[in-house]
XYZ file of C-alpha atoms in Angstrom:
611
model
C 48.662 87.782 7.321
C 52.271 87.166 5.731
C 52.337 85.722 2.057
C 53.429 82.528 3.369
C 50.089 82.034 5.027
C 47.977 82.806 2.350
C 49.907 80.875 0.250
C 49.229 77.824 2.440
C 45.719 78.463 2.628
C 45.289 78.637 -1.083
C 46.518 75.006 -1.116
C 44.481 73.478 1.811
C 41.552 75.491 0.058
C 42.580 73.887 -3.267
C 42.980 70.450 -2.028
C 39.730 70.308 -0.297
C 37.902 71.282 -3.482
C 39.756 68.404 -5.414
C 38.278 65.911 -2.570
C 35.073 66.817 -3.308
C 35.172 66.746 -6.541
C 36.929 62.741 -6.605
C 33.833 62.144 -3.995
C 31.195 63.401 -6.224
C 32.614 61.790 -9.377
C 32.823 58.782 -6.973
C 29.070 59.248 -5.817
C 28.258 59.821 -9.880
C 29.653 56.750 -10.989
C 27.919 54.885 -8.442
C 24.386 56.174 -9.108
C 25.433 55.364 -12.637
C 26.278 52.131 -12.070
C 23.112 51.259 -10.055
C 21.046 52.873 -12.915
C 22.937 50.779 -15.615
C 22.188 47.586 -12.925
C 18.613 48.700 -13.152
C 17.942 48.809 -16.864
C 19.910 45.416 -17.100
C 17.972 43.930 -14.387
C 14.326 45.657 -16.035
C 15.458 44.804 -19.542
C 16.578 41.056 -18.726
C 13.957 39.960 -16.013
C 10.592 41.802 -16.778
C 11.150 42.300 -20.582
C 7.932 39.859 -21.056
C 5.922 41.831 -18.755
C 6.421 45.408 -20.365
C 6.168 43.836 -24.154
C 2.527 42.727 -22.889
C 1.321 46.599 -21.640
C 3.560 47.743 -24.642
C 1.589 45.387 -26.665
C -1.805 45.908 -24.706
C -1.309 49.692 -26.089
C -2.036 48.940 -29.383
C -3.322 45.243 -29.881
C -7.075 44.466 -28.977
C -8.672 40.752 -28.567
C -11.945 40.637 -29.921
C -14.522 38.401 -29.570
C -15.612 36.535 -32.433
C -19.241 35.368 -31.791
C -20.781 32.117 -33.492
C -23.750 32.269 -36.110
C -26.747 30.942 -33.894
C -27.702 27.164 -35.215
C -30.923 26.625 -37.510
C -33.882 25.213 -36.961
C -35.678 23.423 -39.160
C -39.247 21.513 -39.285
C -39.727 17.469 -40.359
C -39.974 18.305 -43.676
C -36.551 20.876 -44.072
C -38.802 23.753 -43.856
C -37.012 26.980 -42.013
C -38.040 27.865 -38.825
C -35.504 29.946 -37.091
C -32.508 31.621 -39.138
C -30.518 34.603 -38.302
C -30.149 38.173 -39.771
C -27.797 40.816 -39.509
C -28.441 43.408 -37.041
C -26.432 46.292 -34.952
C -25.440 47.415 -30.995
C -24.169 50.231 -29.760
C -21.607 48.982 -27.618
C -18.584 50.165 -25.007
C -15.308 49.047 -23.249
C -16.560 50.300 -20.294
C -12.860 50.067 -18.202
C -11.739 52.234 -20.777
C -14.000 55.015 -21.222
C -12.966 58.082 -18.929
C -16.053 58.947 -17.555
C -18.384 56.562 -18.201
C -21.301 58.582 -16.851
C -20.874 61.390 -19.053
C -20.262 59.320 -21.987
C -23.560 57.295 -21.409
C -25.770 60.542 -21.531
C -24.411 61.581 -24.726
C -25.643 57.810 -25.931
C -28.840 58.407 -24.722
C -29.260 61.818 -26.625
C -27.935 59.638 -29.461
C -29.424 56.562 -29.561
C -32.680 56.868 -27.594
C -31.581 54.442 -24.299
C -34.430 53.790 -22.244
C -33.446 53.200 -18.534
C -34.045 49.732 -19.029
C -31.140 49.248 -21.451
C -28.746 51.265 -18.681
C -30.008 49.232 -15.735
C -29.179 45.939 -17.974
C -25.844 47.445 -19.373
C -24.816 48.474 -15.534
C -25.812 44.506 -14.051
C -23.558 43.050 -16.655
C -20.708 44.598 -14.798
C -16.926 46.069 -16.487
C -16.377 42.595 -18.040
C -12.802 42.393 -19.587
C -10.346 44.665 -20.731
C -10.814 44.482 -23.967
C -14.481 43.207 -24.557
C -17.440 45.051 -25.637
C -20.372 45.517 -23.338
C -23.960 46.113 -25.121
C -25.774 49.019 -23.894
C -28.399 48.847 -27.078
C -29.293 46.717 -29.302
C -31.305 46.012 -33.106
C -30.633 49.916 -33.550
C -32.555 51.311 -36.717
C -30.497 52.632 -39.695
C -31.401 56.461 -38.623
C -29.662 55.728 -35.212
C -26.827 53.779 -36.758
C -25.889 57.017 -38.871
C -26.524 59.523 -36.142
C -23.680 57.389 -34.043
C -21.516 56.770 -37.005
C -20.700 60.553 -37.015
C -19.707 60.852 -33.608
C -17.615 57.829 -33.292
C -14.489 60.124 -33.469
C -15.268 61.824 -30.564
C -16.513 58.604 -28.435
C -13.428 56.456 -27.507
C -13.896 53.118 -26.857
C -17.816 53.235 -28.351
C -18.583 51.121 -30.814
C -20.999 49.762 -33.512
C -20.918 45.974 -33.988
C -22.470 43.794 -36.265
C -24.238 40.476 -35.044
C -26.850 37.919 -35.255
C -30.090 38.483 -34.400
C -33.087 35.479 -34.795
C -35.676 35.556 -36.865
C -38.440 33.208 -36.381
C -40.695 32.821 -40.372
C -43.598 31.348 -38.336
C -43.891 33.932 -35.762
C -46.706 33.399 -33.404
C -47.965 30.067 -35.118
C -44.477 29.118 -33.505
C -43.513 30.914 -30.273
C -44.425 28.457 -28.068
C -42.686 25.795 -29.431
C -39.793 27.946 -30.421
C -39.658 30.036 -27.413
C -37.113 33.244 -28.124
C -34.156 34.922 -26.973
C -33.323 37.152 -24.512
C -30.671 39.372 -23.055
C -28.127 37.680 -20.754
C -29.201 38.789 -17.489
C -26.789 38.884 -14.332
C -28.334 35.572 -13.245
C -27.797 33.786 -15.960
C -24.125 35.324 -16.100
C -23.472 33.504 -12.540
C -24.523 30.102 -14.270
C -23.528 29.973 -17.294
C -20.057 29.540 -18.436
C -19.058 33.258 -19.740
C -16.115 32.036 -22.009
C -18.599 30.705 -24.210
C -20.354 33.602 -24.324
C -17.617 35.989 -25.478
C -18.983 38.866 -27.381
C -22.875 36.928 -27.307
C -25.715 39.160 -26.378
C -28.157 37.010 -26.523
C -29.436 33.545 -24.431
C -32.371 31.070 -25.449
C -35.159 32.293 -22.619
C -37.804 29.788 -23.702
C -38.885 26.378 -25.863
C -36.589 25.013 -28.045
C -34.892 27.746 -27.711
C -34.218 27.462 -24.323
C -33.894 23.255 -24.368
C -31.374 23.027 -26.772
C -29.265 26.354 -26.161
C -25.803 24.132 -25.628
C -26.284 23.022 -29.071
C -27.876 26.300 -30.604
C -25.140 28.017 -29.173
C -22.013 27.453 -30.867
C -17.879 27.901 -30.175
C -16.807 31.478 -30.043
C -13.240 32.826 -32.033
C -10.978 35.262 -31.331
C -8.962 38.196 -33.710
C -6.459 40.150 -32.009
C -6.590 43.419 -34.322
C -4.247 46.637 -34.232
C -6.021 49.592 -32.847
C -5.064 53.341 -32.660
C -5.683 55.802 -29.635
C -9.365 55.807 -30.239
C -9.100 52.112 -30.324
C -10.234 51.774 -33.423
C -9.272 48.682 -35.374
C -6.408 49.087 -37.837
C -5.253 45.747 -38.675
C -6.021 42.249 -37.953
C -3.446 40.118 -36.723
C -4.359 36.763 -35.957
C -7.718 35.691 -36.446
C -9.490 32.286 -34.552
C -12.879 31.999 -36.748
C -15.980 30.779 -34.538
C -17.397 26.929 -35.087
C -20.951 27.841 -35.428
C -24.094 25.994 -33.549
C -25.903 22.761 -34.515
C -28.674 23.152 -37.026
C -31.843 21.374 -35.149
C -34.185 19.005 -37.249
C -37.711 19.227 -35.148
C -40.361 16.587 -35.936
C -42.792 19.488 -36.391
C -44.952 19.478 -39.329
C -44.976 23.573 -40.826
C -47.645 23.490 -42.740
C -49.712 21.308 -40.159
C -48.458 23.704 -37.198
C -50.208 26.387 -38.667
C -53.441 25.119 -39.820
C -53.711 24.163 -36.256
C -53.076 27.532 -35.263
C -55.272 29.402 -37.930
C -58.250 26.941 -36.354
C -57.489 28.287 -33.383
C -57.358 32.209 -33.843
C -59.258 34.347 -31.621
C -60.022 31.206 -29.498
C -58.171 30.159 -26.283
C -57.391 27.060 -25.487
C -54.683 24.235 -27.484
C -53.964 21.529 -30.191
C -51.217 18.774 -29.790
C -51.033 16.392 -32.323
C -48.570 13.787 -32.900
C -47.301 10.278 -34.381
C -48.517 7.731 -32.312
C -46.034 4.869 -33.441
C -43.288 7.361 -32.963
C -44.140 9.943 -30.429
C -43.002 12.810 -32.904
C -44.977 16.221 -32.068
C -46.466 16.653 -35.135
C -48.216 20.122 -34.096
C -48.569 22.261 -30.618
C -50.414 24.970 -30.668
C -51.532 27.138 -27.837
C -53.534 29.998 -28.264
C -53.441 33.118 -27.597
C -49.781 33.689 -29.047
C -47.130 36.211 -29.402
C -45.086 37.637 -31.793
C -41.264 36.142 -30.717
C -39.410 38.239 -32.893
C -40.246 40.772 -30.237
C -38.425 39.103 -27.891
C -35.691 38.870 -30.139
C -34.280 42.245 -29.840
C -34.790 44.169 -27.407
C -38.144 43.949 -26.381
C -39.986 47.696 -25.477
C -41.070 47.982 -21.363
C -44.514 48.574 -21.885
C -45.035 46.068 -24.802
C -44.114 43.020 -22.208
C -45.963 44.574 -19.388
C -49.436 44.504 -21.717
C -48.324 40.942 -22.659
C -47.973 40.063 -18.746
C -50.838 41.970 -18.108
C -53.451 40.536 -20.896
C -56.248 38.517 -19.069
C -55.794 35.993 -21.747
C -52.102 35.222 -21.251
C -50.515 34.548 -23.961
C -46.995 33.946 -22.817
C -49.102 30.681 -20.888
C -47.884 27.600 -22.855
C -51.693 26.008 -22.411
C -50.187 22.636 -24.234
C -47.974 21.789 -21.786
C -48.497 24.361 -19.059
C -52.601 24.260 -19.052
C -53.816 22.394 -16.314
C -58.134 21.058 -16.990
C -60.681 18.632 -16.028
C -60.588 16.212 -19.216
C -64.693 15.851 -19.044
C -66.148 12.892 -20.980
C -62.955 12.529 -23.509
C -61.544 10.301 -19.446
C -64.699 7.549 -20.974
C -62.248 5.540 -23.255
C -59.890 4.874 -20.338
C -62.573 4.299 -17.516
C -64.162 1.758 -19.896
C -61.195 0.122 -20.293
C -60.331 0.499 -16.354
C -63.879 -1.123 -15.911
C -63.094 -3.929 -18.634
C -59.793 -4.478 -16.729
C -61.173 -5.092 -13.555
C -64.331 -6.832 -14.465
C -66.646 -4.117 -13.237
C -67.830 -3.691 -17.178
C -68.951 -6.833 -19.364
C -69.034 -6.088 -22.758
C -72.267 -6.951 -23.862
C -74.589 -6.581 -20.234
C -77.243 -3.703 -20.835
C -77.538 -0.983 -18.290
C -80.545 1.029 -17.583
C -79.525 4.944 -17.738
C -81.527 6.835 -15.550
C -81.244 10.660 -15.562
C -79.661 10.189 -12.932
C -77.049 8.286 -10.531
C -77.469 7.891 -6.440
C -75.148 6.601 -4.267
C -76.931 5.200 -1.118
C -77.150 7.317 1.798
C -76.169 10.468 -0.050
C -78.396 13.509 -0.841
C -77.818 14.837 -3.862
C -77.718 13.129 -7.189
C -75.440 13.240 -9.878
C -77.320 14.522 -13.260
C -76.896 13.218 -17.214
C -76.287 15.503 -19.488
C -79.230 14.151 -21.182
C -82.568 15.355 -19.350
C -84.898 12.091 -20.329
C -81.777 9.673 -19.640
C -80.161 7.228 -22.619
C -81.857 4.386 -21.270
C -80.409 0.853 -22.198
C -76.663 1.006 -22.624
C -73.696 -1.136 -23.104
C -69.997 -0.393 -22.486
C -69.517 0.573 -26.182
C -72.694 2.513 -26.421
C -72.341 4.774 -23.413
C -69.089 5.878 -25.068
C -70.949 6.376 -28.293
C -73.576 8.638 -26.532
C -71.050 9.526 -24.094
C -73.411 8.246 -21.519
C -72.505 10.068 -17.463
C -75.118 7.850 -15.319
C -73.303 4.418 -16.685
C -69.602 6.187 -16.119
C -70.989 7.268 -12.826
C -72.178 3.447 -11.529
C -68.960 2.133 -12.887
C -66.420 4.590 -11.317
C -68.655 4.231 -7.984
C -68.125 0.072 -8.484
C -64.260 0.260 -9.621
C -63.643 2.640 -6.503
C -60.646 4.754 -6.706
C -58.121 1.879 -5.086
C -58.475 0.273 -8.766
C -59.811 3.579 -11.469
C -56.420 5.611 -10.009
C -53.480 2.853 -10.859
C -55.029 2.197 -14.013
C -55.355 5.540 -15.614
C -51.517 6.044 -14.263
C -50.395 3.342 -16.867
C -51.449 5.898 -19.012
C -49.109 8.574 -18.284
C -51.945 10.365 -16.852
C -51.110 13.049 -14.251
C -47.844 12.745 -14.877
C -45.164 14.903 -16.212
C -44.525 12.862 -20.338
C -40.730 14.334 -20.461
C -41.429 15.891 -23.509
C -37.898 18.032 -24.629
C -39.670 21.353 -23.909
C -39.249 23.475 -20.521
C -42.054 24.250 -18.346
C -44.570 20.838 -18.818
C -46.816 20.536 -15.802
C -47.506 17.330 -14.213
C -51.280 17.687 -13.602
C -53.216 15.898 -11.131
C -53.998 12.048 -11.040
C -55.822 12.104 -7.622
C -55.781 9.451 -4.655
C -56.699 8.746 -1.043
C -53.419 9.446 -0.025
C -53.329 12.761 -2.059
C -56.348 13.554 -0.580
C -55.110 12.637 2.930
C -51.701 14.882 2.655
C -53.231 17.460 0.486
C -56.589 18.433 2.963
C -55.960 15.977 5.231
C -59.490 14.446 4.911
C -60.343 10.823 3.458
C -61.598 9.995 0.227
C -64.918 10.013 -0.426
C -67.634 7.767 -3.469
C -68.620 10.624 -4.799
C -65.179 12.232 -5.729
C -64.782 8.585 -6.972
C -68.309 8.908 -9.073
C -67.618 12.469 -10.268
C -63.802 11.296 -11.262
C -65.482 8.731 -13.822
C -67.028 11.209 -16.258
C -63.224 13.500 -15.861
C -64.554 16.213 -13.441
C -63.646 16.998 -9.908
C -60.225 16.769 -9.025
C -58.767 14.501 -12.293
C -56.720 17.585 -14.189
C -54.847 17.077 -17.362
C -52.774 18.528 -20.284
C -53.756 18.738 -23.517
C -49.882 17.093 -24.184
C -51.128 13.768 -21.838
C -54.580 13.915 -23.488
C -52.797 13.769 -26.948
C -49.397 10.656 -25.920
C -52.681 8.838 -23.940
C -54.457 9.008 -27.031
C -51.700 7.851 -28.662
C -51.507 4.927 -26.750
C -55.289 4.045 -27.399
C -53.920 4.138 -31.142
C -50.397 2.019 -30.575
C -52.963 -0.938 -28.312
C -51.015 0.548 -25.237
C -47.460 1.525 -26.696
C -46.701 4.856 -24.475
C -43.719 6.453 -26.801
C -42.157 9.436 -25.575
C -43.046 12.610 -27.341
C -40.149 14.499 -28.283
C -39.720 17.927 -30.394
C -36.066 16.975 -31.107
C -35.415 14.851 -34.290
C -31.604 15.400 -35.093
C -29.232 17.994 -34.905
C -25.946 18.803 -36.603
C -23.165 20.819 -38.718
C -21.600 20.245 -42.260
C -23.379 17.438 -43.344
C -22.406 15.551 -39.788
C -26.239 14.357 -38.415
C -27.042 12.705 -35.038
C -29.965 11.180 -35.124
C -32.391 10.923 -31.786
C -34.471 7.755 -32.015
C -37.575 7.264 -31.001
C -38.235 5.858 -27.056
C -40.919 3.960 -25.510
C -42.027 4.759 -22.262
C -43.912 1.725 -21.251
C -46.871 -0.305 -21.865
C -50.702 -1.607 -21.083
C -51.231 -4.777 -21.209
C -54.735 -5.878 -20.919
C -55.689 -9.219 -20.189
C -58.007 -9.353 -23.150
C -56.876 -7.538 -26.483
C -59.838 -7.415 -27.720
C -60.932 -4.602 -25.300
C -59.044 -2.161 -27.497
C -61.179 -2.802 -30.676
C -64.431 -2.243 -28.358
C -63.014 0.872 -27.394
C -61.965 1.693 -31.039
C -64.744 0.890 -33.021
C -67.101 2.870 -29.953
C -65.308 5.895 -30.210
C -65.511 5.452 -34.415
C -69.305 5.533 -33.377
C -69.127 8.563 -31.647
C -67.677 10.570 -35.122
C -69.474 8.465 -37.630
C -72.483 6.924 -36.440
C -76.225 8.571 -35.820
C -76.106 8.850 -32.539
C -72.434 9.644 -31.789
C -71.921 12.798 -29.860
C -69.690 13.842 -33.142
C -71.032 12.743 -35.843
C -71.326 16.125 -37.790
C -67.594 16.825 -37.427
C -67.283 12.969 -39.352
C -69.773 13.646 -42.085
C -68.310 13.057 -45.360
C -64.731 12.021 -44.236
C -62.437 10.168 -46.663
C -61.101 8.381 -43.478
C -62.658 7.177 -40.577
C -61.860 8.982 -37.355
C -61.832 7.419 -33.656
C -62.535 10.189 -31.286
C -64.493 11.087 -28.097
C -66.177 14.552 -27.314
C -65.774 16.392 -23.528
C -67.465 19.106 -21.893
C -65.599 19.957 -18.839
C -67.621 22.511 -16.400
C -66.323 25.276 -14.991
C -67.746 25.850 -12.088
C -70.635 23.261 -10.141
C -74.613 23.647 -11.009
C -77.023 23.250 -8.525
C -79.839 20.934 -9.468
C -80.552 22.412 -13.005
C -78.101 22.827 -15.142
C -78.129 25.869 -17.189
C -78.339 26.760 -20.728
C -74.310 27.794 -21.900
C -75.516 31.096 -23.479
C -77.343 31.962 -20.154
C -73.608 31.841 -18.607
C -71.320 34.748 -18.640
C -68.377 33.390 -21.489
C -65.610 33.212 -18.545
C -68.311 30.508 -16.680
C -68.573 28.543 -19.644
C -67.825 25.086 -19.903
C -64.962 23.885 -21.892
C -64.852 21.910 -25.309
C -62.658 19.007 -25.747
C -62.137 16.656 -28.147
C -59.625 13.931 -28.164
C -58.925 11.389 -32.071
C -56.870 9.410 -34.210
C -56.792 8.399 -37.492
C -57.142 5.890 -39.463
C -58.916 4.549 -36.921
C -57.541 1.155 -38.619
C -53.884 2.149 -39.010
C -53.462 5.794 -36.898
C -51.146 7.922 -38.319
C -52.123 10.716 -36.190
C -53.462 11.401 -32.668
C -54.368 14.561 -31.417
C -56.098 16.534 -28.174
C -57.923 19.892 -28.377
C -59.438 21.642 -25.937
C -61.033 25.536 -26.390
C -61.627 27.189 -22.881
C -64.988 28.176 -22.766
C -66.173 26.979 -25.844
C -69.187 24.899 -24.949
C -69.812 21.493 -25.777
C -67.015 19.295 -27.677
C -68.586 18.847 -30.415
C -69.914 22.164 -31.076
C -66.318 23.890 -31.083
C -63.133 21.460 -30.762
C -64.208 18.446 -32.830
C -64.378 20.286 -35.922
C -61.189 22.278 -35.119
C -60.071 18.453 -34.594
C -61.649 17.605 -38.485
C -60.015 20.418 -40.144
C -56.118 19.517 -38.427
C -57.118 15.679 -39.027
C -57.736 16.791 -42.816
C -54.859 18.686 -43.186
C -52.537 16.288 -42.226
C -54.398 12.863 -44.108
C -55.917 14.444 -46.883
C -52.779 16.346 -48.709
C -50.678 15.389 -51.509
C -47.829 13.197 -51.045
């Protein structure tokens, strides 16, 4: 090859190399270009978007929960406050392995598998918001976690309100408790105002008045490092609290009617008959609620569900019995009503009742019979063979719409959850129920409150009431007012309806009999009125258990669990009632031998104390 040639080839080679190099710088400055378009397009349209996961890195939204309203009784006295207590609680989207981090807990903080089931049914929840997994942990536990925190991410200890009831079981029916917020109620219940709330009213008042209890939620948005712990507080949104509830329970009355009743089953209502204010509701057995207000242990709420007594059973509202002889007011009046009774016209009490054509008799109480009886005596003596002839006359077509005026078998909307209707029975009841007719003798047996006719002690007590008021049916109601900072709502008093009868002066004959049964010789009570500084309208009732045969036996021959039942229904003054009440011990025998002087002693209480 001659030097000319190689000479030329040195330039093509050299020129070729230069036009790669302008295309690569070209290339260069275009990549640059698009990558200077792509920061100005990322900085310009999504600059909003990446300050929010900047600021997501280290700012966290936390919950503020409300303080729980207050609950207080007629008088101001406390019933329900809050204290402080502690959970153990996790952001469970942001723990790495949630699994592993959950065993360590339990090695911690003694979970049961009950607290991981309920943590795992309450789902991830937000970003940013706790999730319990244990709650009310002891001071022992609190310092065994408080060491580990560093090593726990996204764990936490939080502070928060936990109830505490200064009744306890005199109240827990009335009161009801809390409970955790279970996956049902999360699909119900509206979960913003529930933000960083671990708790949920599960019965009574409780329960009935949770929207007001509850309270408004706030919000701080806090600075958090790596571990997300909280560094600084940024903004803050403090939480309105929940209403403060005035009840028109009496404290001190409550639980005198609840000491009468330990170790006895069975219930006491008692309330204001010109008012309808619950004065006192008792049922017995109880429980301790405070139990309920943490975190309640597995086996402790099995034995309560398992206790043959059942104590969770609100027997005021919920108990469903034959009233016995305390139905004789309102059948006399029923008879009055219709003309089937005249006042004064004697009847001849056999010791027994017959309807014609029928077999079997229906038996006094009293073996030798009570002989000659009026309306107002066979109260008095609580007479069966004269409330049998005049339920048999009256026939149910005329007994059944009577006693309904009464707000018998009927629900009486009282502001508690859980009241049972009981059973005002009629032909076409009968009819739809069995699909047989109605028969006398459930007609004859319905006059001294057996057979079919069941009742709550709660529509014992308002019907009593209404014997009181001359036939004034007010509502009962738990509720009084409720409020915040000095702002209080009243909730007045409401009638329900009336009785007329066509002759007022049946209500005195009714009054002054049942007066006779607690104060005169031969009233069925008259021990429970000896020596009272008041006088005391009431009527005794023995409801049976289970049918006799011809003889009936001797109570203490029965097993307890076949025993009859005491009842014993009042109100007092009998000449201006300030009180009415219902009581009824299952199994206790006759009225007056066990509820009339439970009846004496709340009667007492409430009449008798200082101003």
């Amino acid at each position: 090859m001659t030097p000319a040639t190689q000479k030329g080839d040195l330039h093509r080679s050299i020129a070729q190399t230069h036009r790669r190099l302008r295309l690569l710088v070209s290339f260069g400055s275009l990549l640059l270009l698009l990558l200077l378009l792509r920061i100005g397009w990322m900085q310009t349209i999504h600059t909003a978007h990446f300050t929010a996961l900047s600021t997501e890195n280290h700012l966290r939204q936390i919950p503020l929960p409300p303080s729980r309203g207050l609950i207080f009784d007629r008088h101001g006295t406390l019933l329900a406050d809050n204290s402080v207590a502690y959970s153990l609680s996790l952001i469970p989207s942001q723990v790495d392995d949630l699994d592993a981090t959950i065993s360590k807990l339990r090695e911690l903080a003694n979970i049961h598998d009950r607290e991981v089931q309920r943590f795992q049914q309450r789902g991830q929840g937000s970003k940013f918001e706790t999730t319990p997994l244990k709650i009310d942990l002891s001071e022992e536990t609190i310092a065994r976690v408080a060491v580990q925190l560093h090593q726990l991410p996204s764990v936490y200890l939080e502070a928060y309100a936990a109830r505490r009831y200064t009744y306890g079981e005199s109240m827990a029916h009335v009161l009801g408790h809390l409970a955790s917020i279970s996956k049902r109620d999360r699909e119900r219940i509206d979960l913003y105002r529930y933000r960083g709330i671990q708790r949920i009213g599960r019965a009574g008042i409780e329960h009935q008045y949770e929207s007001l209890l509850l309270g408004i939620p706030g919000l701080q948005q806090a600075e958090v490092n790596a571990q997300g712990r909280s560094l600084m507080v940024h903004d803050r949104k403090v939480p309105t609290p929940g209403s403060n509830l005035v009840l028109t329970l009496d404290a001190d009355l409550q639980r005198v009617a609840s000491d009468a009743m330990a170790g006895l089953v069975g219930a006491v209502v008692a309330l204001e008959p010109s008012t309808g204010d619950i004065l006192a509701l008792v049922s017995a057995p109880s429980f301790d609620p405070d139990v309920f207000g943490h975190s309640i242990d597995p086996d402790d709420y099995q034995n309560l569900i398992r206790d043959a007594k059942n104590p969770l059973l609100n027997r005021a509202i919920q108990g469903q019995y034959a009233p016995g002889s305390t139905i004789k007011p309102f059948i006399a009046l029923a008879g009055l009503e219709s003309g089937h009774a005249i006042p004064d016209k004697q009847f001849f009490a056999t010791p027994q009742f017959k309807i014609p054509n029928y077999r079997r008799p229906f038996r006094d109480w009293k073996d030798e019979g009570h002989g000659w009886v009026t309306v107002s005596s066979s109260i008095t003596q609580s007479c069966d063979v004269y409330f049998y002839s005049l339920a048999y006359r009256m026939g149910i077509e005329a007994l059944e719409p009577f006693l309904a005026q009464f707000g018998l078998g009927q629900t009486q909307q009282l502001d508690l959850p859980g009241e049972r209707p009981g059973l005002l029975p009629n032909e076409t009841w009968k009819q739809k129920m069995y699909g047989q007719p109605w028969y006398p003798g459930e007609t004859v047996i319905m006059g001294i409150g057996q057979g079919y006719l069941l009742l709550t002690p709660l529509q014992l007590a308002t019907a009593t009431a209404a014997l009181a008021t001359r036939g004034i049916r007010m509502k009962p109601r738990l509720l009084r007012a409720y409020g915040q900072d000095g702002e209080i709502i009243e909730n007045p008093p409401e009638e329900l309806g009336r009785v007329t009868l066509s002759n007022p002066a049946w209500w005195d004959l009714v009054t002054n009999a049942m007066v006779d049964v607690v104060h005169a010789p031969n009233g069925t009570a008259w021990r429970s009125g000896l020596d009272a500084a008041y006088r005391i309208a009431g009527k005794t009732g023995t409801a049976q258990v289970i049918s006799y045969g011809e003889k009936r036996p001797d109570s203490e021959d029965l097993p307890e669990h076949l025993r009859d039942h005491s009842l014993f229904i009042a109100f007092a003054p009998a000449e201006a009632p300030k009180i009415a009440l219902a009581v009824i011990v299952e199994h206790g025998g006759h009225g007056s031998t066990m509820a009339a002087p439970i009846a004496r002693q709340v009667l007492d209480a409430y009449l008798l104390r200082p101003l």
